[in-house]
XYZ file of C-alpha atoms in Angstrom:
753
model
C 82.644 -180.453 59.276
C 85.189 -179.783 61.864
C 83.597 -179.259 65.266
C 85.324 -175.949 66.152
C 84.380 -172.019 65.833
C 84.430 -172.823 62.262
C 81.398 -174.869 62.790
C 79.314 -171.755 61.906
C 80.749 -170.236 59.178
C 80.807 -173.473 57.489
C 76.841 -174.450 57.985
C 75.956 -171.014 56.995
C 77.983 -171.420 53.649
C 76.634 -174.703 53.000
C 73.035 -173.313 53.523
C 74.054 -170.455 51.291
C 74.817 -173.281 48.578
C 71.580 -174.945 49.114
C 69.567 -171.722 48.275
C 71.580 -170.557 44.929
C 72.382 -174.111 43.692
C 68.392 -174.533 43.309
C 68.178 -173.330 39.542
C 65.392 -174.883 37.153
C 66.351 -177.650 34.885
C 63.866 -176.765 32.487
C 63.299 -173.388 30.505
C 59.356 -172.951 31.664
C 60.264 -168.861 32.271
C 56.823 -169.250 34.618
C 58.407 -172.142 36.694
C 61.493 -170.512 37.461
C 59.891 -167.484 38.348
C 57.872 -169.330 40.914
C 61.108 -171.097 41.921
C 62.526 -167.592 42.605
C 59.317 -166.254 44.702
C 59.848 -169.127 46.516
C 63.382 -168.758 47.115
C 62.744 -164.953 48.012
C 59.969 -166.230 50.659
C 62.800 -168.428 52.461
C 65.150 -165.562 52.864
C 63.471 -164.363 56.153
C 64.038 -168.275 57.119
C 67.514 -167.943 55.709
C 68.390 -164.847 57.349
C 67.050 -166.073 60.978
C 69.291 -168.826 60.747
C 72.237 -166.964 59.712
C 71.605 -164.294 62.197
C 71.345 -167.487 65.253
C 74.372 -169.190 64.023
C 76.296 -165.937 63.511
C 75.162 -164.940 67.518
C 75.942 -168.539 68.353
C 79.176 -167.418 66.845
C 79.980 -164.342 68.734
C 78.485 -165.611 72.180
C 80.351 -168.962 71.926
C 82.911 -170.626 74.807
C 84.732 -173.008 73.860
C 87.502 -173.176 76.489
C 85.327 -172.795 79.729
C 82.487 -174.721 80.900
C 79.785 -172.105 81.517
C 76.864 -172.450 83.442
C 73.646 -170.020 83.074
C 71.382 -169.254 86.718
C 68.694 -168.903 84.800
C 64.817 -168.741 86.109
C 62.416 -166.554 88.158
C 62.548 -163.494 89.449
C 63.589 -163.320 93.175
C 63.673 -166.809 92.871
C 67.127 -166.550 94.791
C 69.516 -166.908 91.957
C 72.050 -164.216 93.166
C 71.783 -166.249 97.203
C 72.979 -169.364 95.686
C 75.515 -168.082 93.491
C 77.244 -166.192 96.320
C 76.967 -168.670 98.821
C 78.869 -170.747 96.097
C 81.417 -168.108 95.483
C 82.242 -168.314 99.630
C 82.222 -172.426 99.682
C 84.509 -172.358 96.535
C 86.424 -169.503 97.278
C 86.102 -167.517 93.956
C 88.445 -165.081 93.209
C 87.341 -162.367 93.678
C 84.545 -163.085 96.650
C 88.037 -164.497 98.040
C 89.918 -160.569 98.158
C 86.320 -158.748 99.534
C 86.119 -161.532 102.395
C 90.112 -160.972 103.073
C 89.573 -156.913 102.846
C 86.636 -157.828 105.195
C 88.443 -159.772 107.347
C 91.518 -157.118 107.613
C 89.612 -153.763 108.140
C 87.322 -156.196 110.949
C 90.807 -156.370 112.741
C 91.876 -153.191 111.904
C 87.832 -151.759 112.998
C 88.983 -153.441 116.492
C 92.357 -152.072 116.988
C 91.396 -148.791 116.347
C 88.156 -149.168 118.541
C 90.471 -150.252 121.369
C 92.929 -146.885 120.675
C 89.397 -145.300 120.831
C 88.818 -146.527 124.114
C 91.767 -145.950 125.621
C 91.754 -142.254 124.494
C 88.160 -142.138 125.853
C 89.446 -143.581 129.667
C 92.555 -140.944 129.404
C 90.196 -138.048 128.282
C 88.299 -139.099 130.821
C 90.909 -139.281 133.225
C 92.340 -136.115 132.365
C 89.056 -134.197 132.835
C 88.665 -136.440 136.014
C 92.222 -135.026 137.294
C 91.307 -131.512 135.890
C 88.513 -131.179 137.735
C 90.248 -132.077 140.689
C 93.487 -129.924 140.487
C 90.584 -127.290 139.622
C 88.593 -127.704 142.660
C 91.626 -127.462 144.554
C 93.042 -124.304 143.339
C 89.742 -122.688 143.531
C 89.155 -123.582 146.945
C 92.634 -121.771 147.656
C 92.089 -118.774 145.615
C 88.333 -118.471 147.177
C 90.044 -118.882 150.337
C 92.359 -115.834 149.854
C 89.979 -113.954 147.999
C 87.515 -114.331 151.184
C 90.789 -113.149 153.623
C 91.384 -110.350 151.043
C 87.112 -109.010 151.239
C 88.260 -109.229 154.995
C 90.715 -106.883 155.039
C 88.777 -104.776 152.562
C 86.231 -104.773 155.101
C 88.472 -104.145 158.137
C 90.290 -101.466 156.468
C 86.778 -100.020 155.409
C 85.757 -100.449 159.070
C 89.443 -98.618 160.323
C 89.167 -95.554 157.751
C 85.509 -94.834 158.983
C 86.869 -94.677 162.377
C 89.745 -92.353 161.158
C 87.126 -89.706 159.447
C 84.976 -89.762 163.021
C 88.107 -89.088 165.069
C 89.587 -86.728 162.774
C 85.719 -85.066 162.698
C 85.562 -85.478 166.549
C 89.049 -83.366 166.523
C 87.782 -80.496 164.919
C 84.903 -80.285 166.447
C 86.678 -79.847 169.812
C 88.955 -77.238 168.436
C 86.516 -75.144 166.993
C 84.003 -75.608 169.225
C 85.849 -75.963 172.653
C 88.777 -73.557 173.621
C 89.948 -75.549 176.236
C 90.441 -78.869 173.790
C 91.890 -76.691 171.492
C 95.098 -75.310 173.638
C 95.318 -78.721 175.052
C 95.831 -79.969 171.751
C 98.753 -77.715 171.398
C 100.226 -78.832 174.714
C 99.684 -81.936 174.211
C 97.854 -84.850 172.046
C 94.174 -85.367 172.282
C 92.823 -88.832 172.779
C 91.245 -88.619 170.014
C 94.998 -88.399 168.089
C 96.411 -90.930 170.069
C 93.788 -93.163 168.618
C 94.171 -91.992 165.296
C 97.829 -92.144 165.541
C 96.779 -96.234 166.317
C 94.499 -96.387 163.664
C 96.975 -95.318 161.143
C 99.166 -97.818 162.249
C 96.732 -100.392 161.887
C 95.613 -99.145 158.528
C 99.272 -99.261 157.111
C 99.479 -102.932 158.523
C 96.181 -103.782 156.733
C 97.104 -102.191 153.478
C 100.751 -104.627 153.529
C 98.841 -107.173 153.936
C 96.279 -106.302 151.066
C 99.222 -105.698 149.366
C 100.840 -108.998 150.019
C 97.060 -110.993 149.660
C 96.619 -109.542 146.391
C 99.629 -110.458 145.083
C 99.257 -113.946 146.029
C 95.636 -113.511 144.207
C 97.091 -112.988 141.064
C 99.825 -115.551 141.591
C 96.998 -118.141 142.169
C 94.642 -116.590 139.484
C 97.962 -117.296 136.912
C 98.192 -120.886 137.736
C 94.406 -121.512 137.321
C 94.844 -119.951 133.854
C 97.603 -122.129 133.229
C 96.113 -125.452 134.596
C 93.065 -124.437 132.511
C 95.196 -123.922 129.306
C 97.168 -126.984 130.095
C 93.748 -128.912 130.339
C 92.438 -127.339 126.955
C 95.409 -127.885 125.009
C 95.876 -131.777 126.410
C 91.790 -132.228 125.882
C 92.223 -130.665 122.638
C 95.340 -132.877 121.238
C 93.489 -136.242 122.923
C 90.143 -135.073 120.943
C 91.869 -134.280 117.640
C 93.473 -137.908 118.205
C 90.262 -139.226 118.789
C 88.372 -137.716 116.082
C 91.574 -138.918 113.672
C 90.195 -142.543 114.783
C 86.670 -141.459 114.702
C 87.822 -140.766 110.815
C 89.286 -143.996 110.524
C 86.631 -146.093 112.115
C 83.725 -144.416 109.091
C 86.612 -145.331 106.281
C 86.779 -149.221 107.932
C 82.663 -149.586 108.389
C 82.484 -148.761 104.985
C 85.313 -150.818 103.641
C 83.554 -153.337 105.513
C 80.506 -152.447 104.245
C 81.340 -152.063 101.001
C 83.344 -156.217 101.513
C 79.952 -157.544 102.917
C 78.907 -160.705 101.440
C 75.470 -160.797 99.694
C 75.785 -157.351 97.538
C 74.735 -158.887 94.477
C 71.431 -160.430 96.345
C 68.698 -158.771 95.480
C 66.401 -156.658 98.066
C 63.201 -157.973 97.209
C 62.385 -155.430 94.096
C 61.684 -157.160 90.733
C 64.860 -157.115 88.506
C 67.182 -155.955 90.830
C 69.477 -158.048 88.701
C 69.813 -155.968 85.421
C 73.242 -157.308 83.951
C 74.691 -161.024 83.745
C 77.432 -161.149 85.681
C 79.892 -163.946 85.371
C 82.271 -165.771 88.248
C 85.462 -167.637 87.412
C 85.909 -170.419 89.855
C 88.703 -172.710 89.872
C 88.145 -176.322 92.190
C 90.042 -179.228 92.042
C 91.743 -178.523 88.858
C 88.732 -177.724 86.947
C 87.929 -174.247 86.070
C 84.517 -173.153 85.081
C 82.115 -170.025 85.401
C 78.837 -169.252 86.779
C 76.654 -166.497 84.864
C 74.479 -164.886 87.247
C 71.125 -163.756 84.724
C 68.270 -160.988 85.595
C 65.137 -163.048 86.367
C 62.314 -163.828 83.443
C 59.140 -162.709 85.501
C 60.192 -159.202 85.723
C 59.980 -156.503 82.740
C 62.871 -158.978 81.105
C 62.301 -156.752 77.917
C 65.289 -154.208 78.732
C 67.417 -157.060 79.239
C 66.149 -159.324 76.891
C 69.462 -159.120 74.937
C 71.359 -159.983 78.081
C 69.881 -162.814 78.958
C 69.720 -164.596 75.325
C 73.803 -164.017 75.032
C 74.394 -165.344 78.197
C 72.133 -168.666 77.554
C 74.065 -169.192 74.009
C 76.895 -169.036 75.977
C 76.302 -171.577 78.445
C 76.917 -175.266 78.457
C 74.627 -176.100 81.109
C 71.498 -174.193 82.675
C 70.440 -174.034 86.097
C 66.692 -172.940 86.194
C 66.173 -171.454 89.583
C 62.796 -171.591 91.208
C 61.098 -170.696 94.509
C 58.057 -173.020 93.618
C 57.955 -176.498 93.949
C 55.710 -176.482 91.298
C 56.177 -176.504 87.142
C 57.117 -173.032 85.457
C 53.395 -170.899 84.592
C 51.487 -171.516 81.644
C 50.398 -167.990 79.656
C 47.880 -166.334 78.088
C 46.636 -164.436 75.512
C 48.431 -160.866 76.890
C 51.100 -162.708 78.734
C 53.723 -165.475 77.444
C 53.777 -167.996 80.031
C 57.119 -168.865 82.162
C 57.017 -172.281 80.316
C 56.869 -171.072 76.636
C 60.109 -168.914 77.959
C 61.851 -171.493 78.910
C 61.239 -173.501 75.986
C 62.290 -170.445 73.827
C 65.330 -169.838 76.104
C 66.373 -173.440 76.924
C 65.141 -176.331 73.930
C 68.973 -175.591 72.488
C 70.888 -176.555 75.101
C 72.320 -179.873 76.113
C 72.231 -179.570 79.596
C 69.342 -178.894 81.859
C 68.642 -178.660 85.649
C 65.777 -177.429 87.368
C 66.644 -176.220 90.889
C 64.467 -175.795 93.952
C 65.238 -173.092 96.035
C 63.301 -173.015 99.282
C 62.664 -169.916 100.826
C 63.397 -170.590 104.354
C 63.786 -167.265 106.320
C 63.515 -168.237 109.881
C 65.456 -171.166 111.808
C 62.216 -172.671 112.983
C 61.634 -173.500 108.731
C 64.667 -175.904 108.749
C 65.535 -179.456 109.991
C 66.970 -182.452 108.548
C 64.116 -183.286 105.789
C 63.866 -179.956 103.692
C 61.455 -181.361 101.109
C 58.237 -182.477 102.217
C 56.192 -185.210 100.741
C 54.359 -183.068 99.371
C 56.783 -180.900 97.697
C 58.665 -183.951 96.494
C 55.306 -184.969 94.689
C 55.308 -181.636 93.150
C 58.860 -181.997 92.255
C 57.660 -184.922 90.150
C 55.017 -183.097 88.224
C 58.121 -180.649 87.543
C 60.254 -182.883 85.896
C 57.827 -184.293 84.344
C 56.421 -181.181 82.893
C 60.019 -179.731 82.172
C 60.895 -183.518 79.915
C 57.533 -182.519 78.008
C 58.869 -179.036 77.528
C 62.673 -179.886 76.688
C 62.809 -183.365 75.428
C 65.908 -184.973 76.415
C 67.864 -182.123 76.922
C 65.973 -181.890 80.388
C 68.097 -183.946 83.330
C 66.295 -183.638 86.398
C 65.525 -181.478 89.593
C 67.982 -180.497 92.464
C 66.297 -179.336 96.152
C 68.416 -176.661 98.384
C 67.679 -173.835 100.549
C 70.152 -171.088 100.007
C 69.060 -168.213 102.085
C 70.441 -170.358 105.495
C 73.015 -171.227 104.103
C 74.119 -167.767 102.744
C 73.388 -165.565 106.328
C 75.211 -168.768 108.116
C 78.715 -168.210 106.285
C 78.537 -164.933 105.468
C 80.586 -161.881 106.151
C 78.304 -159.030 107.373
C 78.601 -155.300 109.020
C 75.179 -154.840 110.241
C 71.677 -154.942 108.552
C 68.985 -157.691 108.919
C 71.387 -160.459 107.200
C 73.694 -159.829 110.098
C 70.889 -159.898 112.085
C 69.362 -163.322 110.608
C 72.948 -165.127 110.848
C 73.357 -164.554 114.882
C 69.362 -166.099 114.921
C 70.185 -169.317 113.144
C 73.842 -169.308 114.380
C 72.068 -169.076 118.131
C 69.568 -171.987 116.959
C 72.132 -174.484 115.381
C 75.646 -175.863 116.690
C 77.472 -174.370 113.690
C 77.462 -173.152 109.991
C 78.212 -176.801 109.541
C 75.034 -178.224 110.101
C 73.064 -175.430 108.496
C 75.066 -176.214 105.341
C 74.133 -179.475 105.611
C 70.194 -179.090 106.566
C 70.248 -176.878 103.408
C 71.174 -179.147 101.231
C 74.156 -176.765 99.649
C 76.720 -178.631 100.602
C 75.166 -181.683 98.938
C 74.963 -179.582 95.555
C 78.419 -177.929 96.004
C 79.856 -181.038 96.089
C 78.443 -182.204 93.104
C 78.625 -179.657 90.943
C 82.080 -179.649 91.598
C 82.301 -183.100 90.927
C 79.708 -184.367 88.457
C 78.823 -182.060 86.848
C 82.276 -180.402 85.809
C 83.617 -183.426 84.873
C 84.673 -184.637 81.427
C 84.129 -180.635 80.501
C 86.347 -180.449 77.403
C 83.503 -183.052 76.119
C 80.626 -181.225 76.903
C 81.875 -177.953 75.914
C 81.929 -179.566 72.613
C 78.631 -181.879 72.587
C 76.465 -178.200 74.415
C 77.847 -175.940 70.933
C 77.585 -178.220 68.529
C 73.964 -178.872 70.101
C 72.893 -175.525 69.558
C 74.150 -175.643 65.550
C 72.400 -178.653 65.688
C 68.895 -177.036 66.890
C 69.061 -174.006 65.428
C 69.409 -175.975 61.357
C 66.955 -178.487 62.987
C 64.534 -175.655 63.278
C 64.659 -174.391 60.126
C 64.191 -177.865 59.041
C 61.020 -178.167 61.195
C 59.980 -174.551 59.924
C 60.451 -175.475 56.505
C 58.396 -178.760 56.926
C 55.670 -176.693 58.254
C 55.956 -174.559 55.320
C 55.781 -177.474 53.038
C 52.652 -179.299 55.179
C 51.229 -175.752 54.636
C 51.378 -175.235 51.100
C 50.589 -178.827 50.512
C 47.010 -178.515 52.195
C 46.690 -174.916 50.340
C 47.909 -177.084 47.086
C 45.048 -179.972 47.380
C 42.842 -176.846 48.135
C 43.324 -175.040 44.787
C 43.226 -178.661 43.038
C 40.243 -179.704 44.726
C 39.377 -176.127 43.743
C 40.614 -176.310 40.036
C 38.852 -180.171 39.844
C 35.546 -178.380 40.220
C 36.100 -175.962 37.656
C 37.903 -178.200 35.074
C 34.204 -180.766 35.667
C 32.232 -177.932 35.578
C 34.074 -176.278 32.270
C 33.733 -180.447 30.511
C 29.863 -179.381 31.446
C 30.011 -176.322 29.805
C 31.750 -177.855 26.717
C 29.443 -180.855 26.631
C 26.331 -178.737 27.045
C 27.808 -176.639 24.288
C 27.259 -179.813 22.405
C 23.981 -180.718 23.350
C 22.991 -177.231 22.632
C 24.899 -177.225 18.931
C 22.835 -180.599 18.428
C 19.244 -179.303 19.371
C 19.959 -176.182 17.090
C 21.060 -178.157 14.617
C 18.203 -180.611 14.714
C 15.237 -177.301 15.950
C 16.873 -175.649 12.255
C 16.286 -179.046 10.415
C 12.922 -179.491 11.558
C 12.178 -175.636 11.047
C 13.658 -176.877 7.253
C 10.975 -179.742 7.229
C 8.137 -177.664 8.215
C 8.496 -174.887 6.118
C 9.826 -176.443 3.266
C 6.730 -179.119 3.619
C 4.297 -175.957 3.826
C 5.039 -174.098 0.694
C 5.370 -177.608 -1.268
C 1.983 -178.227 0.114
C 0.679 -174.882 -1.161
C 2.464 -175.403 -4.525
C 0.778 -179.064 -4.622
C -2.281 -177.598 -4.133
C -2.173 -175.821 -7.554
C -2.499 -178.609 -9.056
C 1.125 -178.641 -10.514
C 2.008 -181.566 -12.892
C 4.915 -183.751 -11.879
C 7.663 -181.789 -13.950
C 6.487 -178.796 -12.295
C 6.511 -180.604 -8.751
C 10.440 -181.884 -9.215
C 10.923 -178.408 -10.634
C 9.029 -176.435 -7.858
C 10.958 -179.059 -5.062
C 14.009 -178.407 -6.148
C 13.760 -174.936 -5.961
C 12.028 -174.624 -2.447
C 14.475 -177.328 -0.886
C 17.344 -175.452 -2.231
C 15.795 -171.893 -0.830
C 15.003 -173.603 2.534
C 18.097 -174.991 2.919
C 19.952 -171.559 2.561
C 17.375 -170.178 4.911
C 18.505 -173.486 7.110
C 22.060 -172.871 6.947
C 21.232 -169.067 8.374
C 18.986 -170.139 11.043
C 21.360 -172.793 11.580
C 24.358 -170.045 11.788
C 21.908 -167.790 14.072
C 21.107 -171.117 16.831
C 25.240 -171.664 16.342
C 26.033 -167.943 17.310
C 23.415 -168.127 20.476
C 24.531 -171.458 21.019
C 29.023 -169.999 21.120
C 27.419 -166.824 23.197
C 25.793 -169.371 25.783
C 29.313 -171.508 26.033
C 31.035 -167.885 26.536
C 28.586 -166.853 29.162
C 29.058 -170.384 31.000
C 32.763 -170.784 30.519
C 33.219 -166.452 31.679
C 31.174 -167.276 34.922
C 33.161 -171.030 35.652
C 36.540 -169.146 34.965
C 35.629 -166.592 37.526
C 34.014 -168.249 39.812
C 37.118 -170.352 39.945
C 39.351 -166.848 39.986
C 36.927 -166.235 43.225
C 37.745 -169.141 44.878
C 41.166 -168.896 44.252
C 41.447 -165.658 45.741
C 39.503 -166.679 48.525
C 42.069 -169.432 49.307
C 45.309 -167.435 49.444
C 43.046 -164.363 50.988
C 42.238 -167.249 53.626
C 45.413 -168.640 53.686
C 47.614 -165.169 54.257
C 45.082 -164.074 57.093
C 44.497 -167.358 58.981
C 48.006 -169.067 58.357
C 50.203 -168.545 61.655
C 54.287 -169.455 61.822
C 56.366 -169.437 65.148
C 59.227 -167.929 62.804
C 58.586 -165.196 60.126
C 57.323 -165.402 57.114
C 55.326 -163.806 54.585
C 52.309 -165.809 53.783
C 50.975 -163.178 51.209
C 51.476 -165.291 47.788
C 51.476 -162.869 44.730
C 49.256 -164.830 42.160
C 50.122 -163.908 38.720
C 46.602 -162.102 37.355
C 44.862 -164.130 34.806
C 43.108 -162.346 32.021
C 39.991 -161.005 31.812
C 37.271 -164.226 32.684
C 34.912 -162.645 29.824
C 38.057 -161.943 27.601
C 38.886 -165.373 27.928
C 36.064 -166.768 27.267
C 35.105 -164.585 24.291
C 38.434 -165.422 23.217
C 37.759 -168.956 23.191
C 34.147 -168.738 22.214
C 35.409 -166.731 18.675
C 37.864 -169.420 18.089
C 35.429 -171.831 17.991
C 32.801 -170.570 16.404
C 35.325 -169.758 13.533
C 36.308 -173.433 14.034
C 32.656 -174.949 13.774
C 31.818 -172.433 10.519
C 35.282 -173.911 8.554
C 34.799 -176.807 8.995
C 30.905 -177.109 8.636
C 31.560 -174.948 5.562
C 28.128 -172.825 6.706
C 29.587 -169.667 4.872
C 28.699 -171.674 1.660
C 25.030 -172.911 1.786
C 24.989 -173.606 -2.248
C 27.111 -177.027 -1.417
C 24.708 -177.979 1.308
C 22.061 -177.019 -1.601
C 23.290 -179.730 -4.020
C 23.552 -182.210 -1.029
C 20.070 -182.026 -0.586
C 18.863 -181.782 -4.340
C 20.832 -184.872 -5.470
C 19.017 -186.585 -2.950
C 15.542 -185.111 -4.641
C 16.533 -186.472 -7.952
C 16.823 -189.733 -6.990
C 13.893 -189.572 -5.381
C 11.706 -188.138 -8.271
C 13.258 -189.937 -11.099
C 12.172 -193.074 -9.332
C 8.884 -191.504 -9.291
C 7.941 -190.294 -13.059
C 6.346 -193.772 -14.358
C 3.923 -192.827 -11.268
C 2.736 -189.100 -12.275
C 0.946 -190.638 -15.621
C -1.808 -192.826 -14.694
C -3.068 -190.567 -11.602
C -5.430 -188.128 -11.557
C -5.513 -184.958 -9.817
C -6.477 -185.483 -6.599
C -4.019 -188.898 -6.561
C -1.684 -187.164 -7.916
C -1.595 -184.334 -5.144
C -1.408 -187.315 -2.566
C 1.060 -188.613 -4.200
C 2.783 -185.460 -4.842
C 2.326 -184.682 -0.710
C 3.841 -188.168 0.098
C 6.802 -187.693 -2.579
C 7.280 -184.234 -0.584
C 7.227 -185.992 3.008
C 9.735 -188.804 2.105
C 12.081 -186.733 0.007
C 11.878 -184.016 2.840
C 12.762 -186.664 5.309
C 15.519 -187.925 3.070
C 16.906 -184.510 2.875
C 16.383 -183.291 6.688
C 18.279 -187.262 7.093
C 20.988 -186.358 4.431
C 21.710 -183.174 6.090
C 21.360 -183.789 9.903
C 23.925 -187.151 8.961
C 26.095 -184.033 7.260
C 25.895 -181.582 10.014
C 26.622 -184.601 12.688
C 29.370 -185.690 10.929
C 30.968 -182.254 10.217
C 30.009 -181.189 14.059
C 32.002 -184.443 14.980
C 35.148 -182.814 13.284
C 35.135 -179.591 15.626
C 35.624 -181.652 19.040
C 39.368 -181.791 18.809
C 39.513 -178.036 18.158
C 37.101 -177.140 20.883
C 37.951 -179.613 23.592
C 41.856 -177.839 23.166
C 40.173 -174.420 23.350
C 38.549 -175.855 26.276
C 41.838 -177.499 27.590
C 43.965 -173.968 27.282
C 41.133 -172.489 29.388
C 42.157 -175.174 32.191
C 45.775 -174.477 31.500
C 45.353 -171.200 32.256
C 43.478 -171.260 35.629
C 46.107 -174.343 36.660
C 48.406 -171.256 37.189
C 47.498 -171.154 41.120
C 47.916 -174.493 41.309
C 51.322 -174.785 39.613
C 52.972 -171.888 41.901
C 51.907 -173.656 44.993
C 52.974 -176.274 43.598
C 56.206 -175.345 42.509
C 56.841 -172.877 45.638
C 55.967 -176.166 48.012
C 58.457 -178.164 45.949
C 61.552 -175.411 46.240
C 60.688 -175.779 50.159
C 60.885 -179.745 49.855
C 64.055 -179.693 48.085
C 65.688 -177.110 50.703
C 64.441 -179.240 53.435
C 65.438 -182.411 51.706
C 69.357 -180.799 51.590
C 69.191 -179.119 55.026
C 68.045 -182.757 56.416
C 71.545 -184.157 54.786
C 73.113 -181.377 56.114
C 71.530 -181.832 59.985
C 72.390 -185.761 59.864
C 75.752 -185.132 58.992
C 76.016 -183.551 62.382
C 74.350 -185.577 64.519
C 75.819 -188.247 63.437
C 79.713 -186.374 64.141
C 77.744 -185.909 67.438
C 77.115 -189.291 67.905
C 81.121 -189.543 67.049
C 81.760 -186.895 70.174
C 79.479 -189.067 72.230
C 81.446 -192.289 71.258
C 84.742 -191.084 71.906
C 83.265 -189.721 75.495
């Protein structure tokens, strides 16, 4: 058998051939029918094997050594895988970390620019505020001067108005002043001239000052506009840099390590993810599987496919204890492990100790108590998986991951600095955590001779599937063998009972014969004594004895026929009861078997037994046959023959007694006649009994044959189960030959290695 991808289809073809060639060498239609029933019942087992092999073929990997990280929910499978991705520079992880490093570098550069820009903006604000303050002070001074000039102008104009009023009052109300004003200026007029000059001077100053104010205000506005423009420009630049920062932060977040690590929620990992490694000229794949202690039903197909593909399996647990057993309501972890991993050739238990605080980490990772518990784990796992289980390894993935990972904020970054603050370097943490030792072992010992390991693992899975089917067939054979023994025991009891019924029938026939003969003797004696008492002579006696004998023999035969009929009826009843009870026992056994037998594989335990005929009909048929045989053999339908036999005996006796009658008186003759009657009756009875017994003996074989046919009929259930069991054993035997061939070739693989 070529151990390549063709192994799956080759095994399927051989199994199909085994099933199809199980034909009966005989011609018994019932045997052939039972064999077909057995083959039909094997269809589920056969289909399961085919499905398993096809699934193995579909999921098989023959080129790259694949390691499945499998185990409990929240046991830290992804934590350990992420650490190995970093340590072993897995391609996608390396690209992520390069992207992270570049983004972090760019982030720092942009942050420097932002800081510089913020300094410029701050300087711009300070410069603006200083310039604004100076210019505003100048403007405010000008405005203050303007206010002072406005106040002076207001005073001058007020005085001017007063002077005009005074002059008007003098001219109107004082004639002297009026006349004098016509020739000389009044004092008020002179003051008015001076004030006008002052007003004009203030006006000029106001005009000049207003022009200066406008100029200064325009300058101030220009300063505001320039500042706003510069600030907007700088703020726009800052906004662009902040956008760049946000983008870089998103890149840093997206490319932070430990994204595949759960957050404590059950069933965080929903899909199987593969990571390809190339290390020390070896290529291998690590598969991250969903946990098996959550709601794994929704991802069962994913788990099964990944397990079938893997060549080695790490069972990851956060506890230094054996996996839990289940109960009636919940499948235990140990049962899941056995179901998933027992076909594997290389299984390890990885104790991933939970260490979340630097104080928990020391040179001695595993305590004495944990070490003892892990020894128990090894024993339980070896008992569960057999030689496929290797040993346990201990480590703590969390400290290793946080110490060498890249993080952008969050609890992992805080945790990283806690550990690094406690220990000298990530190297120390890697050593204390045991992850460095584990990584070195995995990249050397585990992945050596990987071509051999790949072939061994794949062939072992095929071998296991075949042997699993063989074991199931063995379980079926044993189950049917136990049922067969029970049915045989029931059959033996029924056969013994039928033999007892047969023996009882013969005893009843003999008893019926003796009863009929005794009745014959009594009746014949009574009638002959009555005739003798009538004082008949010897000739009359002889004739009367013959006549009475013929009559009584005929009555005897009829009486015997009635008795035999009753015996046959009783025989039929007894047989019917035995057959019915046998059928009831068989049905109860089969029903009990169907309801109680439990297999770990798909199998329909219901046995459709061939229906026997009605027990009463079978018994009646046998009784009728026996009745006919007895009456034909014993010639009970011809009483004349039996009468001649009886008379022939009488003739001899009477003839021998003729000389006695002549010398006897009446009383003596009567007594001798009665004596002769008794002797004749006894001789007749003896002759009839001997002849009837001889004829009854002739019916033994036919009656026994009839009973044997009934026994053979009730043997059907045993024969059916026996034939089906033999079919199971034949298929099992043929598959064992195939399994030995695969095992032999596995030994060759090991030898070549």
